[in-house]
CSV table of C-alpha atoms in Angstrom, one decimal:
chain,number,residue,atom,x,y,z
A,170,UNK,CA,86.5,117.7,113.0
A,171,UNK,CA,85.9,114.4,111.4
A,172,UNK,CA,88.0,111.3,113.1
A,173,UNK,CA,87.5,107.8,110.8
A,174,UNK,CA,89.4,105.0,112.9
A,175,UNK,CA,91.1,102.7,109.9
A,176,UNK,CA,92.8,100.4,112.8
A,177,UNK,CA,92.5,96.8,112.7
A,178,UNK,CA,93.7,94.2,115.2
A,179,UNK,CA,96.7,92.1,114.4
A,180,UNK,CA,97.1,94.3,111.4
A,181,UNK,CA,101.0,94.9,110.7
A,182,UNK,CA,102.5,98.2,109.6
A,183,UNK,CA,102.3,96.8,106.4
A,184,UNK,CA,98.8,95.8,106.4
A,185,UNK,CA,97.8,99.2,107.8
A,186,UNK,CA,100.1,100.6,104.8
A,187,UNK,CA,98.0,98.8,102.5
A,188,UNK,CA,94.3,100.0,103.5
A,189,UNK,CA,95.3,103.2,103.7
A,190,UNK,CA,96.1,102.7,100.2
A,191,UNK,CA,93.3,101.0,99.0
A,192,UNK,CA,91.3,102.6,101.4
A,193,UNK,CA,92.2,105.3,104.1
A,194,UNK,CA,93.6,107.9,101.2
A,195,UNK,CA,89.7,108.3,99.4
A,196,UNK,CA,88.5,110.2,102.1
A,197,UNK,CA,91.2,112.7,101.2
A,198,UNK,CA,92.7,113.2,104.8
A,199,UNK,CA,94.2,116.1,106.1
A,200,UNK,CA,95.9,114.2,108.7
A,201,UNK,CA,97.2,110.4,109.1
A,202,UNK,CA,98.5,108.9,112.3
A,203,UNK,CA,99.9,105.7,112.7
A,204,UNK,CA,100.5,104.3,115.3
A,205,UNK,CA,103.4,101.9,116.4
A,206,UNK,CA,103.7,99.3,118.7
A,207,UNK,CA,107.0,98.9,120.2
A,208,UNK,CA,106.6,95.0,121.1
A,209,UNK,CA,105.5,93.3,118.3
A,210,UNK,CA,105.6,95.7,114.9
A,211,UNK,CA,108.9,94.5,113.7
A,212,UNK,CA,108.1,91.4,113.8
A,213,UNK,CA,104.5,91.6,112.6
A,214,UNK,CA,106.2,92.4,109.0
A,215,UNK,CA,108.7,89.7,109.1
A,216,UNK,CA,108.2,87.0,106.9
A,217,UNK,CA,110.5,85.2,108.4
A,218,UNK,CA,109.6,85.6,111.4
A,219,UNK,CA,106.0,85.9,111.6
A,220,UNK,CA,105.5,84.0,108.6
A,221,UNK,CA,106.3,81.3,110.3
A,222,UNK,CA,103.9,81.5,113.0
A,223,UNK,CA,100.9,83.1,111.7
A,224,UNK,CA,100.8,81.8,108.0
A,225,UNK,CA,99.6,84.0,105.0
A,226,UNK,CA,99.0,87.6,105.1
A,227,UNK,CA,100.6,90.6,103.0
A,228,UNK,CA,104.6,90.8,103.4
A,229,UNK,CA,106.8,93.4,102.2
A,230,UNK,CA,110.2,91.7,100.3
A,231,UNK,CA,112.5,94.3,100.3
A,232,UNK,CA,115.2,92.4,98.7
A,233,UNK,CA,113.0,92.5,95.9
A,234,UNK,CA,111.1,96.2,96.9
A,235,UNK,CA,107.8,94.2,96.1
A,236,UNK,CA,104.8,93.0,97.5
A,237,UNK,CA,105.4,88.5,98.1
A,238,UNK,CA,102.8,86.6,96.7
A,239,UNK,CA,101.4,84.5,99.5
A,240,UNK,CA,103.0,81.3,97.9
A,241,UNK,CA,106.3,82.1,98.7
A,242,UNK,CA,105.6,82.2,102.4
A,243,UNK,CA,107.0,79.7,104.9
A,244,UNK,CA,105.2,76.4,105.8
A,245,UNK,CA,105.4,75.4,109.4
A,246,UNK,CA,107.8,72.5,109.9
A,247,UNK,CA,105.9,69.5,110.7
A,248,UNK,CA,102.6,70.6,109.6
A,249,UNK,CA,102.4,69.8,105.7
A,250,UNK,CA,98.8,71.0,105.4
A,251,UNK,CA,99.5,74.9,106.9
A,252,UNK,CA,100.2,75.8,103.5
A,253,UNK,CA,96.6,75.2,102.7
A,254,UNK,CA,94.8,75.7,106.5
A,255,UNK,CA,96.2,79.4,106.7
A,256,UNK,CA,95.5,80.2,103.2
A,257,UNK,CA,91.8,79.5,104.6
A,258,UNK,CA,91.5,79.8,108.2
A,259,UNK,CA,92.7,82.4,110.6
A,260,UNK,CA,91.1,80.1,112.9
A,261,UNK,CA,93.3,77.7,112.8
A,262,UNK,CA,96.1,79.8,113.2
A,263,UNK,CA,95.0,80.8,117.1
A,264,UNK,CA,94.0,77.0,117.2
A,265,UNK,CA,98.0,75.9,116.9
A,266,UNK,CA,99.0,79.3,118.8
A,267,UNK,CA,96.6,78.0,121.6
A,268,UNK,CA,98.3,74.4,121.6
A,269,UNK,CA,102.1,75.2,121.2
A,270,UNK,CA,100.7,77.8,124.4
A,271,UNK,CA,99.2,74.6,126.4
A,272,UNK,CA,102.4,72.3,125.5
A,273,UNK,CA,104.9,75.3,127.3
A,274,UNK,CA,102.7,75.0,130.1
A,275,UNK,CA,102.2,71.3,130.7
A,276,UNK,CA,105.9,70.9,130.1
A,277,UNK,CA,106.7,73.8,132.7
A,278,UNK,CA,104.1,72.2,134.5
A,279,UNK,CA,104.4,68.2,134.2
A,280,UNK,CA,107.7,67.4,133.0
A,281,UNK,CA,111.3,68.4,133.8
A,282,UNK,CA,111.2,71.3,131.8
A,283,UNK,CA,110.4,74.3,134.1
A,284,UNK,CA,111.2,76.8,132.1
A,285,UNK,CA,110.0,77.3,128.2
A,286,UNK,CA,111.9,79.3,125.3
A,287,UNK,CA,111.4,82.7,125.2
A,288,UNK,CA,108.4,83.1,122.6
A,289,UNK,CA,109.9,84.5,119.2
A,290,UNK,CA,108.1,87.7,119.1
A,291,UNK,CA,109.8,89.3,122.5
A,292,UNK,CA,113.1,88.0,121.2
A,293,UNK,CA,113.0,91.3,119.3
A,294,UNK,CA,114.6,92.6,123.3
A,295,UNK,CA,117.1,90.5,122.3
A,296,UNK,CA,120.7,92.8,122.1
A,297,UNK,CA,122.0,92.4,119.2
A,298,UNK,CA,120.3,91.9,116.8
A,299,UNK,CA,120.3,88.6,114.8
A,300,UNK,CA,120.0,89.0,110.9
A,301,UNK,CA,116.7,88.0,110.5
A,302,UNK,CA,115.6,90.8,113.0
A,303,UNK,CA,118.0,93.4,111.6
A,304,UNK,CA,115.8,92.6,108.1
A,305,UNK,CA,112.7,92.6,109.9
A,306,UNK,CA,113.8,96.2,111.4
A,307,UNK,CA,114.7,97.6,107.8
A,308,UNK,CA,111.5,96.0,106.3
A,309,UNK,CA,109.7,98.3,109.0
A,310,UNK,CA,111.9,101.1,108.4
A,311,UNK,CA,111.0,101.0,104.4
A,312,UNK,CA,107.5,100.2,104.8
A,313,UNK,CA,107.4,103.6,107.1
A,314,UNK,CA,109.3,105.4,105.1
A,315,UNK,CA,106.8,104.4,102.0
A,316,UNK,CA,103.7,105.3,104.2
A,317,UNK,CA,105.2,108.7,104.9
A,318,UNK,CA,106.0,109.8,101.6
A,319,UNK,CA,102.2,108.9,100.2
A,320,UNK,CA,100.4,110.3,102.8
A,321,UNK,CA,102.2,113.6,102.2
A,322,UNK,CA,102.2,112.9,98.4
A,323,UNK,CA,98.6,113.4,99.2
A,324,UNK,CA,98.9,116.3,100.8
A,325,UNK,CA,98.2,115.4,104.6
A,326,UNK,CA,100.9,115.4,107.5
A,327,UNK,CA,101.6,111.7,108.5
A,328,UNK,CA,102.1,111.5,112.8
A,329,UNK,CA,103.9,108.8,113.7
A,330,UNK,CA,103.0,107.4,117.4
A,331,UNK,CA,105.1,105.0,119.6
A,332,UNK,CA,103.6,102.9,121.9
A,333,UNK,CA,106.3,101.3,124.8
A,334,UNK,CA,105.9,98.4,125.3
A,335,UNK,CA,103.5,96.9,128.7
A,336,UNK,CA,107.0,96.0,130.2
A,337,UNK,CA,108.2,99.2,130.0
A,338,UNK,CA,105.0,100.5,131.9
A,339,UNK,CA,104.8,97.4,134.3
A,340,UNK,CA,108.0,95.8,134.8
A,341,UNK,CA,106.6,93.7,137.3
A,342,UNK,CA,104.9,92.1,134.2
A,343,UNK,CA,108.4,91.1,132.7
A,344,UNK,CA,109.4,89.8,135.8
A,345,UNK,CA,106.6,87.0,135.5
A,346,UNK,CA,107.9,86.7,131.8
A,347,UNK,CA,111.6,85.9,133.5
A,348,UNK,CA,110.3,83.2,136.0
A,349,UNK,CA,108.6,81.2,132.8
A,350,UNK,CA,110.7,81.6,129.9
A,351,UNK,CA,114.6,81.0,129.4
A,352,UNK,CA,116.7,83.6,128.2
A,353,UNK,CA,119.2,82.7,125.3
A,354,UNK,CA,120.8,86.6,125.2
A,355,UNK,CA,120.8,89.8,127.1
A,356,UNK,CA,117.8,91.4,127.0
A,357,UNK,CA,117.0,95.5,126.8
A,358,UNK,CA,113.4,96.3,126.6
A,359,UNK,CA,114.1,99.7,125.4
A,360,UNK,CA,115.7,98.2,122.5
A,361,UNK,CA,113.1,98.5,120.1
A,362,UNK,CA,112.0,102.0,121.1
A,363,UNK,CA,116.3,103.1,120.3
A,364,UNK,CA,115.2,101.4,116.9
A,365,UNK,CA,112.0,103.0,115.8
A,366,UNK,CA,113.2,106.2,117.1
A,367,UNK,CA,116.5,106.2,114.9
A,368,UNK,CA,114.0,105.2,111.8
A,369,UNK,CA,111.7,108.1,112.7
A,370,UNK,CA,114.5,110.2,112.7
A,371,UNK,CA,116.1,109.3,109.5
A,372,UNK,CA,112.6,109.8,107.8
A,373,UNK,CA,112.0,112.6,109.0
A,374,UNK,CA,108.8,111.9,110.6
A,375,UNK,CA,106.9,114.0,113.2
A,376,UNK,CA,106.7,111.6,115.9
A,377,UNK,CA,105.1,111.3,119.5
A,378,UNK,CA,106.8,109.2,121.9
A,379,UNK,CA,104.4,107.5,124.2
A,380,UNK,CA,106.6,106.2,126.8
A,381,UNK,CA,107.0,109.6,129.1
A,382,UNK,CA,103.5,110.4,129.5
A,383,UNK,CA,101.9,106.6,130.2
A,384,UNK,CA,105.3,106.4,132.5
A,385,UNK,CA,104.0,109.2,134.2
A,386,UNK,CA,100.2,108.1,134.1
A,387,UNK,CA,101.1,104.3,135.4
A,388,UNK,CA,103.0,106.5,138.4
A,389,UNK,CA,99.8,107.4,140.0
A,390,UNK,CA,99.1,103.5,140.1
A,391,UNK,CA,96.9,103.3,137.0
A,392,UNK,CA,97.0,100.0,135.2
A,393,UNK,CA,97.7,101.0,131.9
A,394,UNK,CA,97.8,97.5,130.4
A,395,UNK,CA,96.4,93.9,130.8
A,396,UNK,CA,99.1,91.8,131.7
A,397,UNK,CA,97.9,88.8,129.5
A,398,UNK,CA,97.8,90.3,126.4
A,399,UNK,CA,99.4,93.6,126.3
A,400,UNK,CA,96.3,95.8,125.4
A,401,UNK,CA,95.6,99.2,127.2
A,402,UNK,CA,93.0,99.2,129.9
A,403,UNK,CA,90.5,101.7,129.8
A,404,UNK,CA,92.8,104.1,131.8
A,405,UNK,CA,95.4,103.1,129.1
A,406,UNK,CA,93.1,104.4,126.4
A,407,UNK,CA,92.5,107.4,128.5
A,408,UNK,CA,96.2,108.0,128.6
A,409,UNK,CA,96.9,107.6,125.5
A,410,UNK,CA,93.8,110.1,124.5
A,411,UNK,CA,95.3,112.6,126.4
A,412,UNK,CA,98.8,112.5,125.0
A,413,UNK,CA,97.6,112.2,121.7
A,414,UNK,CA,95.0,115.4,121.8
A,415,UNK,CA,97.4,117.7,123.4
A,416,UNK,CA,100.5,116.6,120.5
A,417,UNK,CA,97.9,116.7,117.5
A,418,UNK,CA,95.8,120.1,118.6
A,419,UNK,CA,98.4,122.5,116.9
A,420,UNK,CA,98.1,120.3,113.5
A,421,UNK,CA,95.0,120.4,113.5
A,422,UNK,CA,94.5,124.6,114.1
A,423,UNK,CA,97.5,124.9,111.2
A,424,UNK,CA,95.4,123.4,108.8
A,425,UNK,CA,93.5,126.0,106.4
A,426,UNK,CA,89.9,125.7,106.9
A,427,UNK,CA,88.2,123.9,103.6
């Protein structure tokens, strides 16, 4: 069996979409999982949303059902030269991330503020909806939807896989989250997993929900995930390994030797 590992950090659903395009769909795949992650995918393909925090990269319009030209992308209020800093520098993205970070906390820390907004990308727990999230939902939907269909145009079975979210897992993580940030809403952080699953479902996509087994691996007191950053642990990986080998193997044997 050969495995090639196409993933990219920070790369979006569209992004990863796009390589497997230009890329991934060369090596003639028999099988193509993707996998999603429940915190931050939605909003990784929002232009409006994530557009406006992380500056130019590829963005689905589906008002249009085309690809936006990096032009047409939000500027950053107050900051007249982002248009042509993220055009250049992905540095200087994390550069302003890193600042806005350090303002919330010398405000929480310093001034009379004590407790900071919510940052936009886990306003996506947010119930309901607003419209700019209910777009950023259907861009996801589409842009899985359109991944799907090549992949099997190509003649390969597309797995999609749903990663819950570190909250889920560790809700003594969220509970930190709640003694920093305001809430402006109720919040559900099963929310997004209802979502994707209803879009898996109206696809039609074979799909392997995460959350059980890591639930029942973070039971044994494994730390699945970091709690600064939201990426597996080792034992995460591990976890995740597992679920993944034991849900693919029959795929894999179905498949008519070349």
């Amino acid at each position: 069996i050969q495995t090639l590992n196409f993933g990219c950090a920070g790369y979006g659903t569209d992004q990863a979409y796009l390589r497997y395009l230009i890329q991934g769909r060369q090596f003639h795949p028999d099988i193509v999982v993707y996998v999603c992650t429940m915190e931050n995918d939605a909003f990784d393909v929002s232009s409006k949303l994530n557009g406006a925090m992380l500056g130019f990269k590829p963005f689905f319009d589906i008002t249009r059902d085309t690809w936006m030209p990096f032009e047409k992308i939000s500027r950053i209020e107050g900051d007249p030269g982002s248009h042509v800093w993220y055009r250049q520098s992905h540095v200087y993205t994390m550069k302003r991330i890193g600042m806005i970070r350090f303002r919330n906390w010398w405000r929480q820390t310093f001034g009379k503020i004590k407790k900071s907004p919510l940052p936009l990308h886990w306003t996506t727990f947010y119930v309901p909806m607003n419209d700019e999230w209910k777009q950023a939902w259907e861009t996801l939907n589409i842009l899985t939807k359109n991944f799907k269909s090549v992949v099997e145009s190509d003649g390969a079975t597309f797995i999609l896989v749903l990663v819950p979210n570190r909250f889920q897992i560790h809700p003594e993580y969220w509970e930190e989250i709640a003694r920093k940030h305001q809430f402006d809403k109720e919040v559900d952080l099963f929310y997004p997993d209802r979502t994707m699953l209803d879009i898996s479902k109206r696809i039609g996509a074979t799909t392997l929900n995460l959350y059980p087994s890591m639930k029942a691996a973070a039971s044994e007191r494994r730390r699945l995930y970091f709690s600064h950053d939201g990426h597996f642990t080792l034992k995460g990986n591990e976890a995740v390994g597992d679920a993944l080998a034991e849900f693919i193997s029959p795929y894999i044997s179905a498949r008519p030797e070349s």
